[in-house]
mmCIF file of C-alpha atoms and ligand atoms in Angstrom:
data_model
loop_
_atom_site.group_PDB
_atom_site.id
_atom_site.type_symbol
_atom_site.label_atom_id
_atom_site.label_comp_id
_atom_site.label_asym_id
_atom_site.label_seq_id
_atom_site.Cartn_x
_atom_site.Cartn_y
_atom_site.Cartn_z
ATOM 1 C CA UNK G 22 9.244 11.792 27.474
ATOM 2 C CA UNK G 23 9.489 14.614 29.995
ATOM 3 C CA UNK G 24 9.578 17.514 30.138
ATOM 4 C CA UNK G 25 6.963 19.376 28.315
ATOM 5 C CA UNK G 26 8.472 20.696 25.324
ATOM 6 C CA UNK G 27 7.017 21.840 21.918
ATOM 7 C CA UNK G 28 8.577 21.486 18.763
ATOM 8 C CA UNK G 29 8.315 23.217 15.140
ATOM 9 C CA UNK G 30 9.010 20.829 12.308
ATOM 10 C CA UNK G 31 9.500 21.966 8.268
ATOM 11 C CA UNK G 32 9.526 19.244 6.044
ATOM 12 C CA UNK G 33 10.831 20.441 2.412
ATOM 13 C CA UNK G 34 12.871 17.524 0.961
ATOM 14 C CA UNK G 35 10.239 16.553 -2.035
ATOM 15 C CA UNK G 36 7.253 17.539 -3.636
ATOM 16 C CA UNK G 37 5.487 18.518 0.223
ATOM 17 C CA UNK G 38 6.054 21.553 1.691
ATOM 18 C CA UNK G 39 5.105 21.225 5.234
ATOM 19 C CA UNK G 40 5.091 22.342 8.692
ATOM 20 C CA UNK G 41 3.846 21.157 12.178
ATOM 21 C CA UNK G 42 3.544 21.476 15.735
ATOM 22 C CA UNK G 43 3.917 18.285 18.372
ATOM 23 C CA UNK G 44 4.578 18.619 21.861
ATOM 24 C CA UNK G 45 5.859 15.622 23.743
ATOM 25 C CA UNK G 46 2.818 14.473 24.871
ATOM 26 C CA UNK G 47 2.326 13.157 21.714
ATOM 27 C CA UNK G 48 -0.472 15.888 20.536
ATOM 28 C CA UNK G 49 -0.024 16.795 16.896
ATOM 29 C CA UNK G 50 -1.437 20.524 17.235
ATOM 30 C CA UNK G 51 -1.194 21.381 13.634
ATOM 31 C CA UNK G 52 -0.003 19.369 10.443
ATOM 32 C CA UNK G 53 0.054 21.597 7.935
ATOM 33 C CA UNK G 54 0.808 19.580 3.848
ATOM 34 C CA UNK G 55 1.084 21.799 0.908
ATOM 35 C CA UNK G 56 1.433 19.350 -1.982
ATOM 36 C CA UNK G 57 2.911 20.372 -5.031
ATOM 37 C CA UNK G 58 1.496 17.657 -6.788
ATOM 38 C CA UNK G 59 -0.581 19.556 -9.613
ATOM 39 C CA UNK G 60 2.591 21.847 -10.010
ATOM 40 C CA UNK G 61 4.514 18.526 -11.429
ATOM 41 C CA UNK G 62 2.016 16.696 -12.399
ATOM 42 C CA UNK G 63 2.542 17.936 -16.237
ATOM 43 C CA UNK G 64 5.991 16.628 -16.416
ATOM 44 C CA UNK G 65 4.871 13.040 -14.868
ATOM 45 C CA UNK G 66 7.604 13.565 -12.481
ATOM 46 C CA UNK G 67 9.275 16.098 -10.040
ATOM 47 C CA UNK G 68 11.040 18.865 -11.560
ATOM 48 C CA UNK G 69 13.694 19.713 -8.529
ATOM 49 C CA UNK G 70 14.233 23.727 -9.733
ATOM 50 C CA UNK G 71 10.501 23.965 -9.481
ATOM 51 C CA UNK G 72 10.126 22.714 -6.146
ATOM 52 C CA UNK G 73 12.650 24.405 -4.662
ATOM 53 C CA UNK G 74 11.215 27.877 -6.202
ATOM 54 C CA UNK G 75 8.004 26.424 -4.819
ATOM 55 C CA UNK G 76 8.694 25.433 -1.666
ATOM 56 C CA UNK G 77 10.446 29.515 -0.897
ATOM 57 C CA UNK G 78 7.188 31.054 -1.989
ATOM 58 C CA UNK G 79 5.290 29.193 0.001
ATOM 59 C CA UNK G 80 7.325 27.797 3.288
ATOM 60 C CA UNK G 81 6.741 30.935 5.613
ATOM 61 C CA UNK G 82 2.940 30.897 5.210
ATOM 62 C CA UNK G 83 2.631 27.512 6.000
ATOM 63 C CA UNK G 84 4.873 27.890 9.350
ATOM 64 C CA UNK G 85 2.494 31.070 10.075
ATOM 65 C CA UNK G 86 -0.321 28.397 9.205
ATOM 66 C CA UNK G 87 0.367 26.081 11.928
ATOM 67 C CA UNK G 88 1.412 28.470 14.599
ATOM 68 C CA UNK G 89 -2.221 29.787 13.820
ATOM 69 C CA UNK G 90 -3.546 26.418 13.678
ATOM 70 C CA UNK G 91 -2.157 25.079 17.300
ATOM 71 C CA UNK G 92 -2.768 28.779 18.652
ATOM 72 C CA UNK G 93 0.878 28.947 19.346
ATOM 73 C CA UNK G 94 3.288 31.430 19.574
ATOM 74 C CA UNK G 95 6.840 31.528 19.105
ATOM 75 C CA UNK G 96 7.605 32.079 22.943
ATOM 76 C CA UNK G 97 5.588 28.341 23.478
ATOM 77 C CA UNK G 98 8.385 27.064 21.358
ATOM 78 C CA UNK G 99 11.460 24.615 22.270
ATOM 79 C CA UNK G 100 13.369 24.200 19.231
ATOM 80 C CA UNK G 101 12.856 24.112 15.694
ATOM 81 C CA UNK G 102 13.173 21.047 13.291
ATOM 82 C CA UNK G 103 13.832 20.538 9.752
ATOM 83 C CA UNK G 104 14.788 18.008 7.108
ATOM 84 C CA UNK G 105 18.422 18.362 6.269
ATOM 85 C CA UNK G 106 18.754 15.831 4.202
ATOM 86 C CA UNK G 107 18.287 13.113 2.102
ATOM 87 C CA UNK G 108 16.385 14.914 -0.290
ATOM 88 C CA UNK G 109 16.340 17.545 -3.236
ATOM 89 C CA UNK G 110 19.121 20.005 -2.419
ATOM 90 C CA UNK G 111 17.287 23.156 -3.437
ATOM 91 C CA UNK G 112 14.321 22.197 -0.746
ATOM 92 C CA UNK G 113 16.105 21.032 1.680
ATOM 93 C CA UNK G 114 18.117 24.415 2.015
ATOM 94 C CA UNK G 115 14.579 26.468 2.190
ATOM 95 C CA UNK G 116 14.064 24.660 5.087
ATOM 96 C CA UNK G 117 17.302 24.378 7.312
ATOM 97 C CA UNK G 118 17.935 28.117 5.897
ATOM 98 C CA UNK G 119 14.119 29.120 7.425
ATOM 99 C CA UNK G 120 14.881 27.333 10.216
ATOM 100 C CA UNK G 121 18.242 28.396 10.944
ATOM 101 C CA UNK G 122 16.717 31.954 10.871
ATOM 102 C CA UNK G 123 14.276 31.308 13.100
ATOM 103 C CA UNK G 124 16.598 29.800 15.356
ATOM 104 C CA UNK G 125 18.871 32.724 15.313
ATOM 105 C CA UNK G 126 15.661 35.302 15.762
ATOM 106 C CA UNK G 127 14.273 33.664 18.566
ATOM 107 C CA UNK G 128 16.738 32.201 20.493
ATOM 108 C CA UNK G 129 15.722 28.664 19.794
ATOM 109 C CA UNK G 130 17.839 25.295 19.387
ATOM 110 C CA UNK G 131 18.156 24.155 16.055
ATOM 111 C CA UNK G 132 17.788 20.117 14.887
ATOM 112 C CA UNK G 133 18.845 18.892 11.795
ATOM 113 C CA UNK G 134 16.590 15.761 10.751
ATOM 114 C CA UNK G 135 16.897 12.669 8.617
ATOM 115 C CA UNK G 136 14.179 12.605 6.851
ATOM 116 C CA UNK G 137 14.519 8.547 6.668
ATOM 117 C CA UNK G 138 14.970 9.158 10.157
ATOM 118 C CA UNK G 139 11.852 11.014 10.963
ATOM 119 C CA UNK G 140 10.007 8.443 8.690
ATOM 120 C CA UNK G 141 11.260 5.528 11.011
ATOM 121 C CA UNK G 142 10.866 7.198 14.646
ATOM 122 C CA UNK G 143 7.118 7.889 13.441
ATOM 123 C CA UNK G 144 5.630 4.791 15.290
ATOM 124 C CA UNK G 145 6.774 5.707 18.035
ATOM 125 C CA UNK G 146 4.465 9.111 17.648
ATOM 126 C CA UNK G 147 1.405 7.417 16.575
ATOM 127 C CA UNK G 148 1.822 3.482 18.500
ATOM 128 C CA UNK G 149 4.651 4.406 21.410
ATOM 129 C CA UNK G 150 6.681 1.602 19.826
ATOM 130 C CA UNK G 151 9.752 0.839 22.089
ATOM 131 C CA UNK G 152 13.039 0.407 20.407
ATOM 132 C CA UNK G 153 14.752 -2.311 19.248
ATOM 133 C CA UNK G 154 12.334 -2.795 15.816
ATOM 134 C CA UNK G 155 12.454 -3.557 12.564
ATOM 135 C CA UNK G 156 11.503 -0.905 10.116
ATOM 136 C CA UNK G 157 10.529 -1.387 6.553
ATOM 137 C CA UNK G 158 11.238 2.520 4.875
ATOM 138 C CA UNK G 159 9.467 2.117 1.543
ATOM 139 C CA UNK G 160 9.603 5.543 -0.054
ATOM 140 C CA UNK G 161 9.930 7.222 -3.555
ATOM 141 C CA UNK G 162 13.734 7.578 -3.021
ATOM 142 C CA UNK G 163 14.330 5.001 -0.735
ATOM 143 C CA UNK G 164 13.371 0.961 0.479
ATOM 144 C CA UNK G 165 15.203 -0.752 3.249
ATOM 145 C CA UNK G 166 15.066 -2.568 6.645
ATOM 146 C CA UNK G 167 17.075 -1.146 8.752
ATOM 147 C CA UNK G 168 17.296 -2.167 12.668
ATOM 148 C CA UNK G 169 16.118 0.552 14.990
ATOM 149 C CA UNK G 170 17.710 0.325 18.573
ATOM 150 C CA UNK G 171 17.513 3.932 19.452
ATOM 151 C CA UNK G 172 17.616 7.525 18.338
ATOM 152 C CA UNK G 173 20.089 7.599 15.733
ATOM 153 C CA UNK G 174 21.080 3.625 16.575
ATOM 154 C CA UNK G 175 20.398 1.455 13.068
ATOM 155 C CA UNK G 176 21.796 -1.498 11.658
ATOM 156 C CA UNK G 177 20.963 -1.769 7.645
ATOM 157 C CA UNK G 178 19.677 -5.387 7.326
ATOM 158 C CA UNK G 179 19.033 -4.832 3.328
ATOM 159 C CA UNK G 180 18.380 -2.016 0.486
ATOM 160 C CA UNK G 181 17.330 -1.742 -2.917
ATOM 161 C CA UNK G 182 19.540 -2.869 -5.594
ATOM 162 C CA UNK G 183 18.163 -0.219 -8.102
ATOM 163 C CA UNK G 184 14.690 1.314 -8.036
ATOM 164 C CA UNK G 185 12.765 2.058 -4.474
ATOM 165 C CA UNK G 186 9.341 0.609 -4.162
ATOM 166 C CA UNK G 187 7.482 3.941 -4.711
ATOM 167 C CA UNK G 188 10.110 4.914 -7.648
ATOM 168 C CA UNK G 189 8.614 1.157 -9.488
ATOM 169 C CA UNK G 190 4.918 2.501 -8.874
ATOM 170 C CA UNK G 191 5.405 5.971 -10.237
ATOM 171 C CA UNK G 192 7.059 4.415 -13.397
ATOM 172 C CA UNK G 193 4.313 1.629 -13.367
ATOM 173 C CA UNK G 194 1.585 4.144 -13.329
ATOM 174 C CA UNK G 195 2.987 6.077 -16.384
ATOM 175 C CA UNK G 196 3.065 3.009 -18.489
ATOM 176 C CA UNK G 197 -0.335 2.106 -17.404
ATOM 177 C CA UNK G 198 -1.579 6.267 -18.334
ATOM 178 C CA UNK G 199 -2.570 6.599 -14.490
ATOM 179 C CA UNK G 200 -2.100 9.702 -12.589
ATOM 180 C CA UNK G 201 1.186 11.125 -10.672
ATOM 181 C CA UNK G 202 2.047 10.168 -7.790
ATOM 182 C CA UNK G 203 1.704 6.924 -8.853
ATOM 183 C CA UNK G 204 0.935 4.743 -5.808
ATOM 184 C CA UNK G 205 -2.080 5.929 -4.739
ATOM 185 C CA UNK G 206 -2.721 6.355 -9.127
ATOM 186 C CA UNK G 207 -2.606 2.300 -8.859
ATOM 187 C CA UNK G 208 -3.983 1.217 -6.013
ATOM 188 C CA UNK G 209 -7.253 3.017 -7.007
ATOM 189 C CA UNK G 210 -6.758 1.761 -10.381
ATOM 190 C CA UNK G 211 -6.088 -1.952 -8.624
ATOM 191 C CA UNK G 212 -9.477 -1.495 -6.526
ATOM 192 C CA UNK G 213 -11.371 -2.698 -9.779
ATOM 193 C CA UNK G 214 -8.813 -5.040 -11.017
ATOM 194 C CA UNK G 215 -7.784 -9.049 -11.144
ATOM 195 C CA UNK G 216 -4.555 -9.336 -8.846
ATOM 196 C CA UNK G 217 -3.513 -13.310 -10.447
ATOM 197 C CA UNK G 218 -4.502 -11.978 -14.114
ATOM 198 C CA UNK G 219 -1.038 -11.410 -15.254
ATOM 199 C CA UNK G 220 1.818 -13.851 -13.510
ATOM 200 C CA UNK G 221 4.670 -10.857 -12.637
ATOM 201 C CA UNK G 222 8.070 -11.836 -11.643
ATOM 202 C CA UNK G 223 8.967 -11.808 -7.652
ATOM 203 C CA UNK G 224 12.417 -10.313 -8.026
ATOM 204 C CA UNK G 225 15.131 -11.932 -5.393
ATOM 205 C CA UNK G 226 12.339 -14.201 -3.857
ATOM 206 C CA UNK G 227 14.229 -16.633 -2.268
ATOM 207 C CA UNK G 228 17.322 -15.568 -1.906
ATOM 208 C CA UNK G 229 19.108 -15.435 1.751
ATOM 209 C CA UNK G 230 19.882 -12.128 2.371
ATOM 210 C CA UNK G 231 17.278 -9.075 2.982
ATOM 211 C CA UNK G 232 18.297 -6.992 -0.163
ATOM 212 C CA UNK G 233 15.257 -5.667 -2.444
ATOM 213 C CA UNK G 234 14.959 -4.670 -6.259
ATOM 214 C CA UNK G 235 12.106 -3.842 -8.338
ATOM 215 C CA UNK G 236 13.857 -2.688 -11.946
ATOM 216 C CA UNK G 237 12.957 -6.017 -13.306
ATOM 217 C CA UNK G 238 9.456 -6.112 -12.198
ATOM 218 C CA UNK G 239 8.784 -2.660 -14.303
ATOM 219 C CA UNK G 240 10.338 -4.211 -17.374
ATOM 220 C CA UNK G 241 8.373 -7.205 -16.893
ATOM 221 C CA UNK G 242 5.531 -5.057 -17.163
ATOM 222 C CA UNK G 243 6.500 -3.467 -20.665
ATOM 223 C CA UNK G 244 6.585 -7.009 -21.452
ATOM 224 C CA UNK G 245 3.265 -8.181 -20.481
ATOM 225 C CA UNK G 246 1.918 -4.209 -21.914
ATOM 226 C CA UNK G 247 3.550 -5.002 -25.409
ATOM 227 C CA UNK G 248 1.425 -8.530 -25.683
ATOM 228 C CA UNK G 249 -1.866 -7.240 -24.984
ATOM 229 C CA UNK G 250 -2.327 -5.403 -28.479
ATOM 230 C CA UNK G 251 -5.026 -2.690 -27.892
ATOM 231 C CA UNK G 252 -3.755 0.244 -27.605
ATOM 232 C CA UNK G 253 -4.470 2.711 -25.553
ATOM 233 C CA UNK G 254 -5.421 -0.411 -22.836
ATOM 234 C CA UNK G 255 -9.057 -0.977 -22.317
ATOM 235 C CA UNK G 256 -10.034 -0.205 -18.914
ATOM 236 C CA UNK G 257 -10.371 -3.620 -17.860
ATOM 237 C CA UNK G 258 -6.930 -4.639 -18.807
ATOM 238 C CA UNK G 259 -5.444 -1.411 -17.008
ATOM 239 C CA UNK G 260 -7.010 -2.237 -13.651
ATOM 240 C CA UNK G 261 -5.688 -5.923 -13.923
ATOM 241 C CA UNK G 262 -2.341 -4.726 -14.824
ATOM 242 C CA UNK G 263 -2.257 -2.747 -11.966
ATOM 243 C CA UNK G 264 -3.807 -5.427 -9.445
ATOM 244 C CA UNK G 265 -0.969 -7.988 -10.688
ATOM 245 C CA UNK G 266 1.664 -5.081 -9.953
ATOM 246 C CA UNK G 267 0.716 -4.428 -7.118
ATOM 247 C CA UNK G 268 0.440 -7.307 -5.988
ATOM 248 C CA UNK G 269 3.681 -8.345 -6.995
ATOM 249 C CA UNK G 270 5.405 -5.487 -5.085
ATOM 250 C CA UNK G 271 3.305 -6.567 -2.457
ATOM 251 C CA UNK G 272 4.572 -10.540 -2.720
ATOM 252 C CA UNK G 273 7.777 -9.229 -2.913
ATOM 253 C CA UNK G 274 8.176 -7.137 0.087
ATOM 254 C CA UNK G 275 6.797 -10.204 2.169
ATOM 255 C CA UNK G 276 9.484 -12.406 0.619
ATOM 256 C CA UNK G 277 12.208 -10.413 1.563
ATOM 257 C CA UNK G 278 10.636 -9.181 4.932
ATOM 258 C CA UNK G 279 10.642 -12.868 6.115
ATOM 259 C CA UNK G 280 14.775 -12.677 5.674
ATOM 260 C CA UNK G 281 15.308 -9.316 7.261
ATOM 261 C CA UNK G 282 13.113 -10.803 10.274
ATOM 262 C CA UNK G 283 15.589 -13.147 10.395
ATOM 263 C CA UNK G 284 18.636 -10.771 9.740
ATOM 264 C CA UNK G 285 16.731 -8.653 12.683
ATOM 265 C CA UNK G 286 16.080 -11.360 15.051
ATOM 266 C CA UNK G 287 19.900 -11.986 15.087
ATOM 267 C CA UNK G 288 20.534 -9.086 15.911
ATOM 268 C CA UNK G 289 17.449 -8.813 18.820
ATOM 269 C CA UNK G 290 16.297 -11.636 19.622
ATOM 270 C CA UNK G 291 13.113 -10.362 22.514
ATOM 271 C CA UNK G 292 12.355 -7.683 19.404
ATOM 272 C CA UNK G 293 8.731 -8.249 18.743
ATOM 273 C CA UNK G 294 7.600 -5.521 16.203
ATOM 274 C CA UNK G 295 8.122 -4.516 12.475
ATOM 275 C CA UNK G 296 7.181 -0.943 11.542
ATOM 276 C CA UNK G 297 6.211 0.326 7.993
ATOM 277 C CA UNK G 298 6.985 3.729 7.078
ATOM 278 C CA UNK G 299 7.525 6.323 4.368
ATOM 279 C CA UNK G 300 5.130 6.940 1.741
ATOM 280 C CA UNK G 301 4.300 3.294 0.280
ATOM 281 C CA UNK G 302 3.178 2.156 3.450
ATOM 282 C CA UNK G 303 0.164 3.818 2.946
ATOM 283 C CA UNK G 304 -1.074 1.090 0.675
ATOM 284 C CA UNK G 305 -3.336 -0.427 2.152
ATOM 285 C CA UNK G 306 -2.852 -4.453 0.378
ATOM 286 C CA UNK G 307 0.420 -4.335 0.946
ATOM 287 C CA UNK G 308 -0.215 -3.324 5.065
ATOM 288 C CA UNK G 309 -2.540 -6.593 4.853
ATOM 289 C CA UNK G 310 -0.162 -8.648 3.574
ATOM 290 C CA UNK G 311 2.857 -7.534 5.576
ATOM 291 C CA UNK G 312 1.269 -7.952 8.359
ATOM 292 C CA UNK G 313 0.299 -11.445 8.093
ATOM 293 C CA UNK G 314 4.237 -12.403 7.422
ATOM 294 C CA UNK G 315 4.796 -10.709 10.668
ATOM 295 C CA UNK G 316 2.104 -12.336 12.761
ATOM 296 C CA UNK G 317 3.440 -15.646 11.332
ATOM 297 C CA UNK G 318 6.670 -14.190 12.812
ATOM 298 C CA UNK G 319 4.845 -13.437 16.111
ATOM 299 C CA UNK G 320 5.701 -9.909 15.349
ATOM 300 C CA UNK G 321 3.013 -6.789 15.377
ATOM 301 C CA UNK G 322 2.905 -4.696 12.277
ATOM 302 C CA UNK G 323 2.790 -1.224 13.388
ATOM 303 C CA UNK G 324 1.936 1.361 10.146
ATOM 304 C CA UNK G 325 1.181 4.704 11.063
ATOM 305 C CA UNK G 326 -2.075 6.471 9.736
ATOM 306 C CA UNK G 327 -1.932 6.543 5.735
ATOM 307 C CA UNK G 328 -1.384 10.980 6.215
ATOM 308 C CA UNK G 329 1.677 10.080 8.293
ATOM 309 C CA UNK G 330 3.160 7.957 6.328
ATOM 310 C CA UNK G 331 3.484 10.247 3.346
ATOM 311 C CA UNK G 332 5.745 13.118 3.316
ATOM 312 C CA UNK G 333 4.373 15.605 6.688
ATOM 313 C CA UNK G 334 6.873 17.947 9.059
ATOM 314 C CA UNK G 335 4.923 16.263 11.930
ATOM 315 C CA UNK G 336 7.303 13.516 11.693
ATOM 316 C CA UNK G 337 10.146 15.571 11.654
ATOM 317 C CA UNK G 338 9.141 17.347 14.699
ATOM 318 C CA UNK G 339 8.756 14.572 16.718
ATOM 319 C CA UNK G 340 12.176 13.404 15.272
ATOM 320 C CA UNK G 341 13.033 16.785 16.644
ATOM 321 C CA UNK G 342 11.040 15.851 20.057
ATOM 322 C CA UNK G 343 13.322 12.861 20.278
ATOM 323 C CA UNK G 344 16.447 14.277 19.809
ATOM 324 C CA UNK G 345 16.011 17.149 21.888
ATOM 325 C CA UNK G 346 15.010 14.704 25.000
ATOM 326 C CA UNK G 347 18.786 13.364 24.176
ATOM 327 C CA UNK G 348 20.302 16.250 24.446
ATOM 328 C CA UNK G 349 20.987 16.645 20.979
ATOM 329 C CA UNK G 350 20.753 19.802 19.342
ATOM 330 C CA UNK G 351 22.249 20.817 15.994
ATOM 331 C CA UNK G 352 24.985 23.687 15.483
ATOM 332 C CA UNK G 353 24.067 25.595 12.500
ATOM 333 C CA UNK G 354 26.667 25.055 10.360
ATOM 334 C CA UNK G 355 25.182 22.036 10.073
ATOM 335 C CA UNK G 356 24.865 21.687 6.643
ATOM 336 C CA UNK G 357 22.013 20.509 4.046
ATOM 337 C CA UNK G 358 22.912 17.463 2.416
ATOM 338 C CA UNK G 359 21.429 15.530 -0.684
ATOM 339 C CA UNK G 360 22.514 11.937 0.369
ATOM 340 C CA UNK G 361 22.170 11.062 3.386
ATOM 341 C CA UNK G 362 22.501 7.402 4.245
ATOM 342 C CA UNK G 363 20.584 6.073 7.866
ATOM 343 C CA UNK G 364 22.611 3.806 8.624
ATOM 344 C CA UNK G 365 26.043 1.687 7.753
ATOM 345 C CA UNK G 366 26.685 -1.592 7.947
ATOM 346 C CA UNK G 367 25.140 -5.129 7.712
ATOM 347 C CA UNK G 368 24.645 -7.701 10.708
HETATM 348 O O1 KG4 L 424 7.732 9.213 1.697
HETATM 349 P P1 KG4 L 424 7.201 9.863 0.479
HETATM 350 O O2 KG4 L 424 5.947 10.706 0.611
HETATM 351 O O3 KG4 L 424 8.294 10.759 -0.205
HETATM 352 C C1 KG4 L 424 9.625 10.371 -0.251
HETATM 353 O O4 KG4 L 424 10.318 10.538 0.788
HETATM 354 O O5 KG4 L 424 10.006 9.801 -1.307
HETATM 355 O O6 KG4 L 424 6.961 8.711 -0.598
HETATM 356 C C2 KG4 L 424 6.453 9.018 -1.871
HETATM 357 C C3 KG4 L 424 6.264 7.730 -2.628
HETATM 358 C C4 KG4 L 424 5.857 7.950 -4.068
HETATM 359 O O7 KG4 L 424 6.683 7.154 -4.891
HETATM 360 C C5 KG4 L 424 4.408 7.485 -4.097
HETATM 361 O O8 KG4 L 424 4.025 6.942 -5.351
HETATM 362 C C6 KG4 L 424 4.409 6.427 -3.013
HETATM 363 O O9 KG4 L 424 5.231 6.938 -1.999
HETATM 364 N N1 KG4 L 424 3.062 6.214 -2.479
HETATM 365 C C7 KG4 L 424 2.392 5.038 -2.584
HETATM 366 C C8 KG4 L 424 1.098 5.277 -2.023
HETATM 367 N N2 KG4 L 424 1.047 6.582 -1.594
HETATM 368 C C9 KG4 L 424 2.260 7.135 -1.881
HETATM 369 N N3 KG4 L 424 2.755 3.850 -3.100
HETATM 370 C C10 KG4 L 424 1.833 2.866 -3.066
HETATM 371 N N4 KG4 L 424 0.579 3.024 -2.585
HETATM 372 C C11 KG4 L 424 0.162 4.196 -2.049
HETATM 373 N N5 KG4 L 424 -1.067 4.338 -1.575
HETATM 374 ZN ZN1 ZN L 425 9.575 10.587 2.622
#
């Protein structure tokens, strides 16, 4: 990718309020994460008027965090990226509003990002991945496999029918009493635990298409909660309940990746790798078991690093990187947008 260019990203669209600084050589010179986790963790959940409040107090000190970080000034900048969608309305305005602004002040291009998007093109950061490939974007809003074959080129191969994977391990953990954000909450929990204790269901396993849900695997869980009797669970009990769910999600994703390689392999036949991305692909069993369906496919399972696979603005400045080297800068009535869909379509 030349020529040299550096690129401000703001990630806002969540619970993360976040800003970095890539340059197209592929140096991240500052990542900069402020997680609002503590600030929802009461409520089990996150409260969307709180995050946007939080997420305007604290935005412009993280941007003057990274500049600091990378040593850069705003002169050394190309453009500036943010999220503009899909996301939580309120935060995704902070950011295309603070970046608009400093578009405006400093003479700078502005790119609007899909965060889905940024998630997918993140490989190609970390492993230089060449398009066409299969991605996997397992997320708390969002699961699909979409076919990448360029910037802003994908093919949805399947989605979730109701609940995204990292939506069924939030609401997992808070049956089980574990922490918030979930994932993470039970895979430490699962460390301990007895994966084949309790026999989960394997929703749509076997069917021919690539399309995912989880809804009945969390009320299969309720089930399996309701017949152990003690109550609050013993620790024992929690850890295996968490093992078998995870494992589950785990067994599931594997079933349906094996139909969207196939969905995929229509479509490209020479394509040879299957990314992971978004924020449950930084769970670790289920990177193990993914990638053995996709060696079995002759495929390479490319994850990026657990930190850049949860929310950051690093990916959304290289998604920035990459669309600048097209050409394709945003005008700034671009607006923010809540729903935001990747991609149309089916094979
Ligand atoms: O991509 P992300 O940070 O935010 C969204 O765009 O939604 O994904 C957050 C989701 C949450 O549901 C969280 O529970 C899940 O990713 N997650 C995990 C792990 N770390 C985060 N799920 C399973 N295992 C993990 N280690
Ligand atoms: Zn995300």
């Amino acid at each position: 990718m030349a020529p040299d260019r550096t690129v401000l990203g703001i990630e806002s669209s969540c619970d993360e309020t976040a800003a970095a600084i890539v340059d197209s050589r592929r140096r991240i010179r500052a990542n900069v994460i402020l997680s609002q986790h503590a600030q929802h963790a009461p409520f089990r959940g996150v409260v969307p008027e709180l995050a946007a409040r939080s997420h305007a107090d604290r935005l412009d000190l993280t941007i003057q965090e990274a500049l600091r970080e990378a040593g850069c000034s705003w002169e050394a900048l190309d453009a500036v990226a943010a999220t503009a969608g899909p996301g939580l309305l309120g935060g995704v305005l902070v950011g295309t509003v603070t970046a608009k602004c400093i578009a405006l002040v400093h003479g700078l291009p502005y790119i609007a990002v899909n965060h889905l998007e940024a998630h997918a093109l993140t490989p190609r950061l970390t492993d230089r991945v060449e398009f066409p490939y299969l991605a996997l974007l397992v997320s708390g809003g969002h699961s699909q496999f979409v076919a990448v074959a360029g910037v802003g080129r994908h093919r949805l191969l399947g989605t979730t029918r109701d609940d995204a994977a990292g939506e069924a391990f939030d609401k997992a953990a808070r049956l089980l009493g574990l922490g918030f954000p979930g994932g993470p909450a039970i895979e430490r929990a699962a460390r301990d635990g007895d994966p084949d204790r309790f026999p989960l269901p394997r929703p749509l396993a076997g069917r021919a298409n690539a399309d995912l849900s989880f809804s009945g695997l969390k009320t299969a869980l309720v089930h399996v909660m309701g017949r152990q009797g003690s109550d609050p669970l013993d620790t024992r009990t929690r850890a295996d309940l968490a093992a078998s769910f995870q494992k589950a999600v785990a067994e599931t994703l594997a079933d349906r990746l094996e139909q969207a390689v196939y969905a995929f392999r229509r479509l490209h036949p020479a394509g040879t790798v299957v990314v992971l991305a978004g924020g449950v692909a930084a769970n670790q069993s289920l990177r193990a078991r993914l990638d053995v369906v996709a060696s079995s496919h002759a495929m390479r399972l490319v994850a990026p690093p657990p930190r850049l696979c949860t929310d950051n603005a690093a990916m959304v400045a290289w998604a920035g990187l990459e669309r600048l080297a097209e050409g394709s800068v945003s005008p700034l009535e671009e607006p923010a947008r809540a729903r935001w869909p990747l991609a149309g379509g089916r094979p």
